Short mmCIF file of C-alpha atoms in Angstrom, two decimals:
data_model
loop_
_atom_site.label_atom_id
_atom_site.label_comp_id
_atom_site.label_asym_id
_atom_site.label_seq_id
_atom_site.Cartn_x
_atom_site.Cartn_y
_atom_site.Cartn_z
CA ASP N 75 -4.62 -31.54 -23.02
CA ALA N 76 -3.85 -35.11 -24.18
CA LEU N 77 -2.16 -37.18 -21.50
CA LEU N 78 1.55 -37.86 -21.95
CA PRO N 79 2.71 -41.49 -22.08
CA THR N 80 3.79 -42.88 -18.71
CA PRO N 81 7.55 -43.38 -18.28
CA GLN N 82 8.46 -47.08 -18.77
CA ASN N 83 11.29 -49.50 -17.87
CA ILE N 84 11.81 -47.89 -14.47
CA SER N 85 14.65 -49.71 -12.74
CA ILE N 86 17.42 -49.28 -10.19
CA LEU N 87 21.12 -49.87 -10.64
CA SER N 88 22.69 -50.24 -7.18
CA THR N 89 26.40 -50.78 -6.68
CA ASN N 90 28.37 -50.34 -3.45
CA MET N 91 25.47 -48.64 -1.69
CA LYS N 92 25.06 -46.04 -4.46
CA HIS N 93 21.57 -46.29 -5.94
CA PHE N 94 20.50 -44.86 -9.31
CA LEU N 95 16.98 -44.87 -10.70
CA SER N 96 16.65 -44.84 -14.50
CA TRP N 97 13.81 -45.04 -17.05
CA SER N 98 13.18 -44.93 -20.77
CA PRO N 99 12.69 -41.46 -22.28
CA VAL N 100 9.20 -40.32 -23.25
CA ILE N 101 9.40 -39.10 -26.86
CA VAL N 102 7.36 -36.01 -27.86
CA GLN N 103 8.42 -34.58 -31.21
CA GLY N 104 9.93 -31.12 -30.98
CA GLU N 105 9.38 -30.89 -27.25
CA THR N 106 11.62 -31.10 -24.16
CA VAL N 107 10.20 -33.64 -21.76
CA ARG N 108 10.89 -33.18 -18.06
CA TYR N 109 10.61 -35.80 -15.34
CA SER N 110 9.93 -35.83 -11.58
CA VAL N 111 10.73 -38.61 -9.12
CA GLU N 112 9.13 -39.55 -5.81
CA PHE N 113 9.87 -42.29 -3.27
CA GLN N 114 7.85 -44.12 -0.63
CA GLY N 115 9.42 -46.09 2.20
CA GLU N 116 7.83 -48.83 4.23
CA TYR N 117 6.99 -46.21 6.86
CA GLU N 118 5.06 -44.07 4.39
CA ARG N 119 3.24 -47.14 3.09
CA ASP N 120 2.25 -48.61 6.44
CA TYR N 121 1.98 -45.57 8.74
CA ALA N 122 1.57 -42.40 6.65
CA ASN N 123 -1.38 -43.06 4.37
CA GLU N 124 0.83 -44.39 1.56
CA SER N 125 2.24 -40.89 1.07
CA TRP N 126 5.00 -40.18 -1.45
CA ILE N 127 7.96 -37.87 -0.96
CA PRO N 128 9.39 -35.81 -3.83
CA ILE N 129 13.13 -35.78 -4.48
CA CYS N 130 13.74 -32.13 -5.28
CA GLU N 131 17.07 -32.80 -7.01
CA CYS N 132 15.04 -34.84 -9.52
CA SER N 133 12.08 -32.50 -10.01
CA LEU N 134 11.42 -31.42 -13.62
CA ILE N 135 14.77 -32.74 -14.85
CA THR N 136 15.51 -33.62 -18.48
CA ALA N 137 17.83 -36.52 -17.61
CA THR N 138 16.39 -40.05 -17.41
CA VAL N 139 18.44 -41.02 -14.36
CA CYS N 140 18.27 -39.90 -10.72
CA ASN N 141 20.67 -40.52 -7.82
CA ILE N 142 18.42 -41.69 -4.99
CA THR N 143 21.22 -42.76 -2.63
CA GLU N 144 20.57 -40.02 -0.09
CA ASP N 145 16.91 -41.03 0.32
CA ILE N 146 17.35 -44.81 0.40
CA SER N 147 18.85 -44.55 3.87
CA ALA N 148 17.17 -47.40 5.73
CA THR N 149 17.17 -51.14 5.16
CA VAL N 150 13.48 -51.37 4.28
CA ALA N 151 11.51 -51.86 1.05
CA TYR N 152 11.12 -48.70 -1.04
CA ASN N 153 8.78 -47.85 -3.92
CA LEU N 154 9.85 -45.41 -6.64
CA ARG N 155 7.79 -43.60 -9.27
CA VAL N 156 8.42 -41.20 -12.19
CA ARG N 157 6.16 -38.77 -14.05
CA ALA N 158 6.68 -36.82 -17.31
CA ASP N 159 5.79 -33.18 -18.01
CA VAL N 160 5.75 -31.09 -21.21
CA GLY N 161 4.43 -27.60 -20.62
CA THR N 162 0.96 -28.09 -19.16
CA ARG N 163 0.73 -31.68 -20.32
CA ARG N 164 1.52 -34.35 -17.74
CA SER N 165 1.69 -38.17 -17.65
CA GLU N 166 0.36 -40.57 -15.04
CA TRP N 167 2.89 -41.76 -12.49
CA GLY N 168 4.94 -44.71 -13.67
CA THR N 169 5.77 -46.90 -10.66
CA MET N 170 8.76 -49.23 -10.57
CA LYS N 171 7.77 -52.88 -10.58
CA GLY N 172 8.49 -54.44 -7.20
CA PHE N 173 10.27 -52.88 -4.25
CA PHE N 174 13.89 -51.92 -3.82
CA ASN N 175 15.79 -52.75 -0.62
CA ARG N 176 19.41 -51.62 -0.35
CA ILE N 177 20.29 -55.01 1.04
CA THR N 178 20.41 -56.15 -2.59
CA THR N 179 23.13 -53.69 -3.63
CA SER N 180 26.04 -55.37 -5.41
CA LEU N 181 29.34 -55.10 -3.57
CA THR N 182 32.57 -55.11 -5.57
CA PRO N 183 36.01 -55.98 -4.19
CA PRO N 184 37.93 -52.85 -3.07
CA LEU N 185 40.73 -51.28 -5.08
CA MET N 186 43.93 -51.85 -3.15
CA LYS N 187 47.63 -51.01 -3.43
CA VAL N 188 50.20 -52.92 -1.38
CA ILE N 189 53.39 -51.03 -0.50
CA ALA N 190 56.66 -52.35 0.93
CA ASP N 191 58.60 -49.55 2.61
CA GLY N 192 61.85 -50.95 3.94
CA TYR N 193 60.70 -53.69 6.30
CA HIS N 194 57.22 -52.23 6.67
CA LEU N 195 54.14 -53.65 4.91
CA PHE N 196 51.43 -51.11 4.10
CA VAL N 197 48.13 -51.21 2.21
CA GLU N 198 46.34 -48.29 0.61
CA LEU N 199 42.56 -48.77 0.31
CA GLU N 200 40.00 -46.95 -1.81
CA ASP N 201 37.73 -44.63 0.18
CA MET N 202 34.24 -45.97 -0.60
CA GLY N 203 32.29 -43.80 1.82
CA PRO N 204 31.28 -43.94 5.50
CA ALA N 205 29.15 -47.08 5.15
CA PHE N 206 32.20 -49.20 4.30
CA GLN N 207 34.72 -51.07 6.41
CA PHE N 208 37.49 -53.34 5.13
CA CYS N 209 38.73 -56.75 6.16
CA VAL N 210 42.40 -57.10 5.12
CA LEU N 211 44.07 -60.53 5.16
CA TYR N 212 47.88 -60.86 4.94
CA TRP N 213 50.24 -63.74 5.23
CA LYS N 214 53.75 -64.92 4.41
CA LYS N 215 53.78 -66.69 1.03
CA GLY N 216 53.85 -70.41 1.65
CA GLN N 217 52.30 -70.02 5.10
CA GLU N 218 48.71 -69.71 3.94
CA SER N 219 47.54 -71.39 7.13
CA ARG N 220 48.84 -68.51 9.24
CA VAL N 221 46.76 -65.71 7.78
CA GLN N 222 46.44 -62.53 9.82
CA GLN N 223 43.46 -60.19 9.66
CA LYS N 224 43.05 -56.46 10.17
CA VAL N 225 39.68 -54.66 10.18
CA VAL N 226 39.96 -51.11 8.89
CA LYS N 227 36.96 -49.01 9.93
CA GLU N 228 38.13 -45.62 8.76
CA VAL N 229 40.06 -45.23 5.56
CA SER N 230 42.20 -42.17 6.17
CA SER N 231 45.41 -42.97 4.32
CA VAL N 232 47.89 -45.81 3.96
CA VAL N 233 47.56 -48.37 6.74
CA HIS N 234 50.46 -50.20 8.36
CA LEU N 235 49.92 -53.98 8.40
CA ASP N 236 53.12 -55.53 9.65
CA THR N 237 56.88 -55.44 9.95
CA MET N 238 58.36 -57.90 7.45
CA GLU N 239 61.35 -60.17 7.64
CA ALA N 240 63.88 -59.93 4.84
CA GLY N 241 63.44 -62.69 2.20
CA PRO N 242 59.90 -64.10 1.92
CA ASP N 243 57.05 -62.52 -0.07
CA TYR N 244 54.15 -61.12 1.87
CA CYS N 245 50.70 -61.40 0.29
CA VAL N 246 47.62 -59.28 0.90
CA LYS N 247 43.95 -59.34 -0.15
CA ALA N 248 40.93 -57.34 1.05
CA GLN N 249 37.14 -57.31 1.01
CA THR N 250 34.60 -54.65 1.97
CA TYR N 251 31.99 -55.03 4.74
CA VAL N 252 28.80 -52.93 5.05
CA GLU N 253 27.37 -53.14 8.56
CA ALA N 254 24.09 -51.43 7.66
CA ILE N 255 23.15 -54.45 5.52
CA ASN N 256 25.53 -56.96 7.18
CA ARG N 257 27.10 -58.08 3.90
CA SER N 258 30.62 -58.36 2.47
CA SER N 259 32.10 -58.17 -1.04
CA SER N 260 34.23 -60.90 -2.52
CA PHE N 261 37.99 -60.59 -1.99
CA SER N 262 40.22 -58.50 -4.20
CA GLN N 263 43.05 -60.00 -6.23
CA THR N 264 45.98 -61.03 -4.02
CA GLN N 265 49.05 -58.78 -4.23
CA CYS N 266 52.48 -59.83 -2.92
CA VAL N 267 55.59 -57.78 -2.09
CA ARG N 268 58.94 -58.37 -0.50
CA ALA N 269 60.90 -56.38 2.07
CA GLN N 270 63.47 -54.10 0.48
CA GLY N 271 66.43 -53.47 2.76
CA GLY N 272 65.96 -49.78 3.78
CA THR N 273 64.58 -48.44 0.47
CA SER N 274 60.93 -48.31 -0.31
CA MET N 275 59.51 -50.06 -3.33
CA TRP N 276 56.09 -49.17 -4.73
CA LEU N 277 54.29 -52.09 -6.24
CA VAL N 278 53.39 -50.89 -9.74
CA THR E 116 31.60 -44.47 10.32
CA ALA E 117 28.75 -46.97 10.29
CA GLY E 118 28.77 -48.51 13.71
CA ASN E 119 26.65 -51.58 14.42
CA ARG E 120 26.68 -52.07 18.14
CA ILE E 121 25.26 -54.76 20.37
CA PHE E 122 22.65 -53.07 22.52
CA HIS E 123 21.86 -54.68 25.85
CA PHE E 124 18.29 -54.10 27.00
CA GLY E 125 18.17 -56.34 30.04
CA GLN E 126 18.22 -59.90 28.67
CA CYS E 127 17.62 -58.66 25.14
CA ARG E 128 20.66 -58.24 22.90
CA VAL E 129 20.19 -56.53 19.56
CA SER E 130 22.76 -55.49 16.94
CA MET E 131 21.77 -52.12 15.54
CA SER E 132 23.41 -49.12 13.92
CA MET E 133 22.36 -45.72 15.20
CA THR E 134 24.76 -43.89 12.93
CA GLU E 135 22.31 -43.13 10.13
CA ILE E 136 19.61 -42.02 12.57
CA ARG E 137 22.14 -39.80 14.38
CA LEU E 138 23.27 -38.27 11.09
CA GLY E 139 19.69 -37.70 9.98
CA PHE E 140 18.73 -36.10 13.31
CA THR E 141 21.84 -33.94 13.50
CA ALA E 142 20.99 -32.56 10.04
CA ILE E 143 17.54 -31.34 11.20
CA LYS E 144 18.03 -30.84 14.97
CA ALA E 145 18.39 -27.04 14.95
CA ASN E 146 15.43 -26.61 12.57
CA ILE E 147 13.12 -28.94 14.49
CA GLN E 148 14.05 -27.65 17.99
CA ALA E 149 13.56 -24.05 16.75
CA ARG E 150 9.94 -24.98 16.02
CA ASP E 151 9.44 -25.91 19.69
CA PRO E 152 9.10 -22.69 21.74
CA ILE E 153 8.23 -24.43 25.02
CA ARG E 154 11.38 -24.61 27.15
CA THR E 155 9.79 -25.61 30.39
CA LEU E 156 8.17 -28.88 29.35
CA SER E 157 9.72 -32.10 28.11
CA ILE E 158 8.14 -35.26 26.73
CA LEU E 159 10.91 -37.73 27.54
CA SER E 160 13.11 -36.29 30.29
CA HIS E 161 10.81 -34.80 32.96
CA PRO E 162 9.47 -35.45 35.52
CA HIS E 163 11.00 -38.95 35.13
CA SER E 164 14.36 -39.19 33.37
CA LEU E 165 14.94 -42.12 31.04
CA HIS E 166 18.30 -42.45 32.71
CA LYS E 167 16.64 -43.66 35.92
CA VAL E 168 15.18 -46.76 34.17
CA LYS E 169 16.27 -50.11 35.63
CA SER E 170 18.19 -52.44 33.32
CA SER E 171 15.38 -54.99 33.39
CA ASP E 172 12.93 -52.36 32.17
CA ARG E 173 15.09 -51.07 29.31
CA CYS E 174 13.75 -53.38 26.66
CA CYS E 175 10.10 -52.69 27.47
CA ILE E 176 10.60 -48.92 27.52
CA THR E 177 12.57 -49.02 24.27
CA HIS E 178 9.91 -51.16 22.62
CA HIS E 179 7.20 -48.72 23.74
CA LEU E 180 9.20 -45.70 22.59
CA PHE E 181 9.86 -47.15 19.14
CA ASN E 182 6.13 -47.72 18.73
CA PHE E 183 5.43 -44.24 20.14
CA TYR E 184 7.63 -42.55 17.55
CA VAL E 185 6.40 -44.69 14.66
CA ASP E 186 2.70 -44.59 15.53
CA LYS E 187 2.33 -41.10 16.97
CA VAL E 188 5.24 -38.77 16.27
CA PHE E 189 6.67 -38.93 12.75
CA LYS E 190 3.36 -38.65 10.92
CA HIS E 191 2.57 -35.31 12.59
CA CYS E 192 5.93 -33.74 11.76
CA LYS E 193 5.38 -32.89 8.11
CA THR E 194 6.93 -29.49 7.32
CA GLU E 195 6.97 -27.09 4.41
CA ASP E 196 10.62 -27.97 3.86
CA SER E 197 11.23 -30.89 1.47
CA TYR E 198 14.74 -31.51 2.82
CA ILE E 199 13.43 -31.80 6.39
CA ASN E 200 10.64 -34.13 5.26
CA ARG E 201 13.12 -36.42 3.50
CA LYS E 202 15.31 -36.62 6.60
CA ILE E 203 12.28 -37.39 8.77
CA SER E 204 11.37 -40.16 6.32
CA SER E 205 14.90 -41.55 6.59
CA ILE E 206 14.69 -41.58 10.40
CA ALA E 207 11.18 -43.05 10.41
CA ASN E 208 12.13 -45.89 8.06
CA SER E 209 15.28 -46.60 10.12
CA PHE E 210 13.04 -46.82 13.20
CA LEU E 211 11.05 -49.52 11.43
CA SER E 212 14.24 -51.56 10.98
CA MET E 213 15.05 -51.20 14.66
CA LYS E 214 11.49 -51.98 15.69
CA ARG E 215 11.68 -55.21 13.69
CA LYS E 216 14.91 -56.24 15.41
CA LEU E 217 13.50 -55.51 18.87
CA ARG E 218 10.40 -57.54 18.05
CA GLN E 219 12.59 -60.66 18.08
CA CYS E 220 13.23 -60.07 21.79
CA HIS E 221 9.54 -59.51 22.38
CA GLU E 222 8.74 -62.83 20.74
CA GLN E 223 11.37 -64.55 22.91
CA ASN E 224 9.79 -63.05 26.05
CA LYS E 225 12.94 -61.07 26.80
CA CYS E 226 11.09 -57.79 26.78
CA MET E 227 8.77 -58.09 29.73
CA CYS E 228 6.95 -54.99 30.91
CA GLU E 229 6.92 -54.51 34.66
CA GLU E 230 4.75 -52.02 36.47
CA GLU E 231 7.46 -49.41 36.85
CA SER E 232 8.26 -49.22 33.13
CA THR E 233 4.57 -49.13 32.26
CA GLU E 234 4.14 -46.21 34.66
CA LYS E 235 7.10 -44.38 33.17
CA PHE E 236 5.73 -44.79 29.68
CA LYS E 237 2.29 -43.61 30.82
CA GLN E 238 3.98 -40.43 32.08
CA ILE E 239 5.58 -39.91 28.67
CA LEU E 240 2.17 -40.33 27.00
CA ALA E 241 0.64 -37.90 29.53
CA ASN E 242 3.34 -35.35 28.68
CA TYR E 243 2.59 -35.89 24.99
CA GLU E 244 -1.18 -35.58 25.36
CA GLY E 245 -0.74 -32.41 27.44
CA LEU E 246 0.06 -30.52 24.24
CA ASN E 247 -1.71 -30.18 20.92
CA VAL E 248 -0.74 -32.93 18.48
CA THR E 249 1.57 -30.95 16.23
CA SER E 250 3.42 -29.26 19.10
CA ALA E 251 3.73 -32.57 20.94
CA ALA E 252 5.01 -34.39 17.85
CA MET E 253 7.52 -31.67 16.97
CA LYS E 254 8.74 -31.53 20.59
CA SER E 255 9.12 -35.32 20.66
CA LEU E 256 11.07 -35.28 17.41
CA GLY E 257 13.28 -32.52 18.81
CA GLU E 258 14.02 -34.76 21.79
CA LEU E 259 15.17 -37.71 19.68
CA ASP E 260 18.74 -37.18 20.86
CA ILE E 261 17.57 -37.73 24.43
CA LEU E 262 16.37 -41.20 23.36
CA LEU E 263 19.50 -41.93 21.30
CA ASP E 264 21.83 -40.78 24.08
CA TRP E 265 19.99 -42.99 26.55
CA MET E 266 20.06 -45.99 24.24
CA GLU E 267 23.79 -45.60 23.57
CA SER O 218 10.72 2.46 31.96
CA GLY O 219 10.04 -1.01 30.57
CA VAL O 220 9.58 0.22 26.98
CA LEU O 221 12.68 2.43 27.17
CA CYS O 222 14.65 -0.32 28.80
CA CYS O 223 14.40 -2.73 25.91
CA SER O 224 15.55 -0.41 23.14
CA LEU O 225 19.21 -1.48 23.26
CA PRO O 226 20.27 -3.71 20.33
CA ASN O 227 20.53 -7.37 21.27
CA PRO O 228 23.69 -9.37 22.00
CA ARG O 229 24.56 -11.48 18.95
CA ASN O 230 25.63 -15.06 18.24
CA VAL O 231 24.80 -16.34 21.75
CA HIS O 232 26.11 -19.92 21.83
CA PHE O 233 27.85 -22.55 23.92
CA GLU O 234 31.45 -23.49 23.19
CA SER O 235 32.21 -26.82 24.78
CA ILE O 236 35.62 -28.52 24.83
CA ASN O 237 36.28 -31.54 27.05
CA MET O 238 33.01 -30.95 28.88
CA LYS O 239 34.03 -27.35 29.76
CA ASN O 240 30.89 -25.50 28.67
CA VAL O 241 31.35 -21.77 28.19
CA LEU O 242 28.65 -19.42 26.97
CA HIS O 243 29.91 -16.91 24.40
CA TRP O 244 28.28 -13.96 22.60
CA SER O 245 29.12 -10.85 20.63
CA ALA O 246 28.38 -7.29 21.74
CA PRO O 247 25.27 -5.62 20.31
CA GLU O 248 25.76 -4.15 16.83
CA GLY O 249 27.29 -0.66 16.81
CA ILE O 250 27.68 -0.43 20.59
CA GLY O 251 31.14 0.47 21.89
CA HIS O 252 32.34 0.27 25.48
CA GLY O 253 30.45 0.31 28.72
CA VAL O 254 27.95 -2.46 27.94
CA LEU O 255 27.22 -4.80 30.84
CA TYR O 256 25.56 -8.18 30.66
CA LYS O 257 23.46 -10.59 32.74
CA VAL O 258 23.23 -14.32 32.18
CA LYS O 259 20.62 -16.91 33.11
CA TYR O 260 20.19 -20.57 32.23
CA LEU O 261 17.48 -23.22 32.28
CA VAL O 262 17.40 -27.00 32.44
CA TYR O 263 15.27 -28.04 29.48
CA GLY O 264 11.90 -29.37 30.63
CA VAL O 265 12.16 -27.78 34.09
CA GLY O 266 10.07 -24.77 34.89
CA LYS O 267 12.38 -21.88 35.77
CA TRP O 268 15.27 -19.78 34.60
CA ILE O 269 18.16 -19.49 37.03
CA ARG O 270 20.38 -16.41 37.24
CA LYS O 271 24.16 -16.89 37.24
CA PRO O 272 25.43 -14.52 39.99
CA GLU O 273 29.07 -14.65 38.85
CA CYS O 274 27.98 -13.34 35.45
CA ARG O 275 25.83 -10.46 36.70
CA ASN O 276 26.78 -6.96 35.38
CA ILE O 277 29.93 -8.27 33.64
CA ASN O 278 31.56 -6.46 30.72
CA ARG O 279 33.20 -9.56 29.19
CA THR O 280 31.37 -11.54 26.49
CA TRP O 281 31.64 -15.05 27.93
CA CYS O 282 30.43 -16.88 31.00
CA ASP O 283 31.58 -20.30 32.25
CA LEU O 284 28.50 -22.45 32.89
CA SER O 285 30.39 -25.76 33.20
CA SER O 286 29.21 -26.58 36.70
CA GLU O 287 25.63 -25.60 35.88
CA THR O 288 25.53 -27.78 32.76
CA SER O 289 27.55 -30.77 33.89
CA ASP O 290 24.72 -33.34 34.04
CA TYR O 291 24.93 -34.90 30.58
CA GLU O 292 21.56 -36.58 31.10
CA GLU O 293 20.01 -33.11 30.83
CA GLN O 294 19.88 -30.46 28.12
CA TYR O 295 20.06 -26.70 28.64
CA TYR O 296 19.29 -23.23 27.35
CA ALA O 297 21.16 -20.05 28.33
CA SER O 298 20.25 -16.44 27.77
CA VAL O 299 22.02 -13.07 27.83
CA LYS O 300 20.72 -9.50 28.31
CA ALA O 301 22.73 -6.31 27.65
CA PHE O 302 22.57 -3.05 29.66
CA LEU O 303 23.90 0.49 28.86
CA ASN O 304 22.97 3.87 30.34
CA GLY O 305 19.63 2.71 31.72
CA MET O 306 18.71 0.97 28.51
CA CYS O 307 18.68 -2.78 27.97
CA SER O 308 18.18 -5.38 25.27
CA ASP O 309 15.87 -8.40 25.06
CA TRP O 310 16.95 -11.70 26.55
CA ILE O 311 18.67 -13.58 23.71
CA GLU O 312 18.77 -17.38 23.99
CA THR O 313 21.06 -20.13 22.75
CA THR O 314 19.76 -23.12 20.83
CA ARG O 315 19.19 -26.21 22.96
CA PHE O 316 22.55 -27.39 24.31
CA ASN O 317 23.27 -31.12 24.73
CA PRO O 318 26.52 -31.42 26.75
CA LEU O 319 26.92 -35.03 25.63
CA THR O 320 26.84 -34.56 21.87
CA ASP O 321 27.70 -30.87 21.54
CA SER O 322 31.02 -31.20 23.36
CA LYS O 323 34.22 -31.47 21.37
CA GLU O 324 37.24 -33.38 22.73
CA SER O 325 40.77 -32.01 22.53
CA SER O 326 43.20 -34.78 21.66
CA SER O 327 45.39 -37.76 22.69
CA CYS O 328 45.36 -41.13 20.85
CA SER O 329 48.38 -41.35 18.67
CA GLN O 330 49.13 -41.81 15.04
CA ILE O 331 52.68 -41.68 13.80
CA TYR O 332 53.71 -41.12 10.31
CA ARG O 333 56.93 -40.76 8.45
CA ARG O 334 58.20 -38.44 5.83
CA LYS O 335 61.14 -38.93 3.55
CA LYS O 336 62.63 -35.64 2.48
CA ASN O 337 64.34 -36.00 -0.83
CA LEU O 338 62.08 -38.58 -2.35
CA LEU O 339 58.44 -38.46 -3.33
CA PHE O 340 56.82 -36.96 -0.22
CA TYR O 341 54.58 -39.67 1.16
CA VAL O 342 53.00 -40.42 4.48
CA PHE O 343 52.78 -43.87 6.14
CA GLN O 344 50.70 -44.19 9.18
CA TRP O 345 50.74 -46.39 12.23
CA TRP O 346 47.80 -46.38 14.59
CA PHE O 347 48.36 -47.06 18.26
CA SER O 348 45.70 -47.15 20.99
CA ILE O 349 47.12 -46.33 24.36
CA SER O 350 45.45 -45.86 27.67
CA ASN O 351 48.35 -44.31 29.52
CA ASN O 352 50.37 -41.39 28.22
CA THR O 353 53.60 -42.98 26.95
CA LEU O 354 54.24 -45.05 23.84
CA VAL O 355 57.37 -46.85 22.65
CA VAL O 356 57.53 -47.22 18.86
CA PRO O 357 59.80 -50.05 17.62
CA TRP O 358 61.50 -50.54 14.27
CA LEU O 359 62.09 -46.95 13.21
CA GLU O 360 64.39 -46.30 10.27
CA PRO O 361 67.62 -44.34 10.79
CA GLY O 362 67.94 -40.82 9.39
CA THR O 363 64.20 -40.43 8.94
CA ALA O 364 61.74 -37.81 10.16
CA TYR O 365 58.78 -39.12 12.13
CA CYS O 366 55.77 -37.03 13.11
CA VAL O 367 53.26 -37.72 15.85
CA SER O 368 49.76 -36.42 16.42
CA ALA O 369 47.15 -37.66 18.84
CA GLN O 370 43.39 -37.88 19.24
CA ILE O 371 41.16 -38.63 22.26
CA ARG O 372 38.74 -41.55 21.95
CA VAL O 373 35.99 -42.14 24.51
CA THR O 374 34.00 -45.37 24.26
CA THR O 375 30.93 -44.49 26.38
CA PRO O 376 29.57 -42.37 25.01
CA LEU O 377 31.17 -42.96 21.62
CA LEU O 378 33.17 -39.76 21.07
CA HIS O 379 36.50 -38.87 19.51
CA SER O 380 38.35 -35.64 19.06
CA GLY O 381 40.15 -34.20 16.12
CA PHE O 382 43.93 -34.81 15.88
CA SER O 383 46.37 -32.61 17.72
CA LYS O 384 48.98 -30.44 16.09
CA GLU O 385 51.84 -32.70 14.88
CA TYR O 386 55.32 -32.85 16.41
CA CYS O 387 58.17 -34.20 14.29
CA ILE O 388 61.60 -35.54 15.14
CA ALA O 389 64.34 -37.17 13.04
CA THR O 390 66.09 -40.40 14.02
CA LEU O 391 69.89 -40.43 14.09
CA LYS O 392 71.79 -41.34 10.94
CA ASP O 393 73.10 -44.90 10.69
CA LYS O 394 76.88 -44.45 11.13
CA THR O 395 77.59 -47.97 9.91
CA ALA O 396 75.89 -47.41 6.51
#
């Protein structure tokens, strides 16, 4: 059987600690091409005879993308490779150029909603998974030098920041922090609200 | 949640997160321990418990144990179960990260090995070599929580 | 009589249930066996050479046995085992999985979160977190005529453990007579 072409353009898109491997499709007229993915961590390379480990969720799949988040679970350099199959015909392994280390994931500012409920200042943060913590900064408008900070380690629901005085605006912004790679995102847009005497006011 | 903590091993201070290793081990603990039928022998906890290690010896013992798991244990724990193998890979690669961080202390001479810690580690190796390789490796992997509990 | 002895079906689901370091061995009666079954219990410190019988759980008809004092050293790990007896017949010894009192123990609860519900509006929950080390907490700035609910969770720092949250208790503040 003639060898299938090796999958090309193998690359990783990694955002907020979610890592996706993708590649260009192998075209075989009138046939359904299936792909299999394997990974190799630094441990396998240096201590386990350069062995590769199959990702069973991405074995003989027709898609040209694979979620490898679950397996990229250490801050070390990983290798990834893809192979194509059609019936009994099989390609060589196509290996991604260069290594992937999750430390290079891109971190986006968190989605955030600021809520004034009577005199209480709350913030609702997007749940981005167990790897994420949040640093929330809040201050009275005009008193930017007296910023207060709250670290939110577990996003369960709306978080109480402060009790507001009637009158001034209170402003809030937040960034994510991932301890496993010791990096932070940039800050979100600032949102400001004002205490509403006794009635709650959602910021729309 | 992810929890980087400052670990104090005598003079050596290292910021590490055990969370991912704990999660990985918890996912395979029952499966791995079920493969170890020997109840009356332990690699890490008898006859000398890790918990009796002096503070000044903690770094040396930890350094030795990281090398022990990376060099001797993980590679002999391959199973027929792909899920288990992937979790073992995750733990092994996380150990490499921790090993690298501890090496900084070693290079700064904050990880000195005194006679007592060397003796303790020799006992662990003797326990390990008292079994055939696969049984010893699987038992050691099944005792990972003993190491993690002691470190934390 | 050894062969005859072991023809009784085995106890099932032999496991430790551990709450706040109270470690109790539980099991279910052998399949299809009604009354009259008695049990024996033994336990072993993992890595140490011998099984130890638990006298207080010898020839008992209940399906639990408190092994808290025998498994209190959280630097050790343990196995326990149960055998069933009926009319001169008995089952095999059936073991637990390896029990780690440090990580396999759940905590019941007391570290408080308070949240507030407004009845006739959109039903939403706002949450305040308080860490307290004693057992009383004064909460300032509550709104009049509003229901507040409290539930609590235990947090232990060494080792790093926390419980689930308790059942919630709610109370409404008095209405503001001046409004």
